[in-house]
Amino acid sequence: ITASRRFKNWYTVIDDNVVLGGLPLGFMNIPERLHKHYNIKGVINMCEEYKGPLRKYKEMDIEELWLPTTDHYEPTTDDIKEAVKFIKRFES
């Protein structure tokens, strides 16, 4: 039920460099929409059980940083630092 409520609000623009969202489901064309509307060039995936739609990312020249994190647990400090470095590489 929660996921179905989010279909219209799958992601949120935080600022000019960060768009925060849920699982980028390939069958819903979310990666394509994010790339087209926001010129997404990098994705930080913190989903432990899903590496993401890697083939679609490759086709669109989107780089993914996979930081597998168990649901309901915080990422490590090292992962957060790595994510910040990754984001800074794509700042406009």
Short mmCIF file of C-alpha atoms in Angstrom, two decimals:
data_model
loop_
_atom_site.label_atom_id
_atom_site.label_comp_id
_atom_site.label_asym_id
_atom_site.label_seq_id
_atom_site.Cartn_x
_atom_site.Cartn_y
_atom_site.Cartn_z
CA ILE A 1 0.00 0.00 0.00
CA THR A 2 2.79 2.44 0.87
CA ALA A 3 4.50 1.93 -2.49
CA SER A 4 1.27 2.43 -4.42
CA ARG A 5 0.75 5.79 -2.71
CA ARG A 6 4.24 6.89 -3.73
CA PHE A 7 3.91 6.19 -7.48
CA LYS A 8 3.03 9.82 -8.16
CA ASN A 9 5.65 11.12 -5.72
CA TRP A 10 8.49 8.69 -6.31
CA TYR A 11 11.20 11.31 -5.92
CA THR A 12 11.75 14.79 -4.47
CA VAL A 13 14.08 17.52 -5.71
CA ILE A 14 16.28 18.60 -2.79
CA ASP A 15 18.42 21.16 -4.62
CA ASP A 16 20.16 21.67 -7.97
CA ASN A 17 22.36 18.61 -7.37
CA VAL A 18 20.28 16.12 -5.39
CA VAL A 19 17.04 14.33 -6.17
CA LEU A 20 15.97 11.97 -3.38
CA GLY A 21 13.76 9.06 -4.28
CA GLY A 22 12.64 5.53 -3.88
CA LEU A 23 13.63 2.41 -5.72
CA PRO A 24 14.28 3.39 -9.39
CA LEU A 25 12.10 0.73 -10.93
CA GLY A 26 13.10 0.12 -14.52
CA PHE A 27 9.70 -1.20 -15.60
CA MET A 28 8.16 2.14 -14.58
CA ASN A 29 10.76 4.05 -16.65
CA ILE A 30 11.81 6.01 -13.57
CA PRO A 31 15.50 6.07 -14.58
CA GLU A 32 14.56 7.51 -17.99
CA ARG A 33 12.30 10.15 -16.45
CA LEU A 34 14.96 11.21 -13.95
CA HIS A 35 17.58 11.40 -16.68
CA LYS A 36 15.33 13.36 -19.04
CA HIS A 37 13.82 15.81 -16.54
CA TYR A 38 16.74 16.30 -14.16
CA ASN A 39 19.79 15.31 -16.21
CA ILE A 40 20.72 12.72 -13.59
CA LYS A 41 24.31 11.56 -14.04
CA GLY A 42 24.88 9.69 -10.80
CA VAL A 43 22.79 7.52 -8.48
CA ILE A 44 23.54 6.47 -4.92
CA ASN A 45 21.81 3.18 -4.30
CA MET A 46 21.53 2.17 -0.66
CA CYS A 47 19.21 -0.77 -1.25
CA GLU A 48 20.95 -3.87 0.08
CA GLU A 49 18.90 -6.37 -1.89
CA TYR A 50 18.78 -4.65 -5.31
CA LYS A 51 21.72 -3.30 -7.28
CA GLY A 52 19.47 -1.18 -9.45
CA PRO A 53 18.64 -1.14 -13.17
CA LEU A 54 22.31 -1.25 -14.16
CA ARG A 55 21.71 -1.94 -17.84
CA LYS A 56 19.44 1.11 -18.14
CA TYR A 57 21.98 3.24 -16.28
CA LYS A 58 24.71 2.12 -18.64
CA GLU A 59 22.56 2.97 -21.69
CA MET A 60 22.00 6.49 -20.30
CA ASP A 61 25.60 6.95 -19.09
CA ILE A 62 24.48 7.15 -15.45
CA GLU A 63 27.01 6.10 -12.84
CA GLU A 64 25.82 4.25 -9.75
CA LEU A 65 27.44 4.12 -6.34
CA TRP A 66 26.07 1.07 -4.54
CA LEU A 67 26.25 1.33 -0.75
CA PRO A 68 24.20 -1.65 0.43
CA THR A 69 22.50 -0.74 3.70
CA THR A 70 20.14 -2.97 5.67
CA ASP A 71 16.62 -1.55 5.95
CA HIS A 72 15.96 0.31 9.21
CA TYR A 73 19.69 0.70 9.92
CA GLU A 74 21.82 3.75 9.34
CA PRO A 75 24.65 3.71 6.81
CA THR A 76 28.20 3.69 8.12
CA THR A 77 30.10 6.93 8.52
CA ASP A 78 32.48 5.78 5.77
CA ASP A 79 29.54 5.18 3.42
CA ILE A 80 28.17 8.65 4.11
CA LYS A 81 31.57 10.19 3.38
CA GLU A 82 31.83 8.20 0.16
CA ALA A 83 28.33 9.33 -0.86
CA VAL A 84 29.18 12.99 -0.25
CA LYS A 85 32.32 12.68 -2.40
CA PHE A 86 30.22 11.05 -5.11
CA ILE A 87 27.65 13.85 -5.04
CA LYS A 88 30.35 16.53 -5.20
CA ARG A 89 31.68 14.98 -8.44
CA PHE A 90 28.37 15.80 -10.11
CA GLU A 91 27.75 19.27 -8.70
CA SER A 92 26.72 21.80 -11.29
#
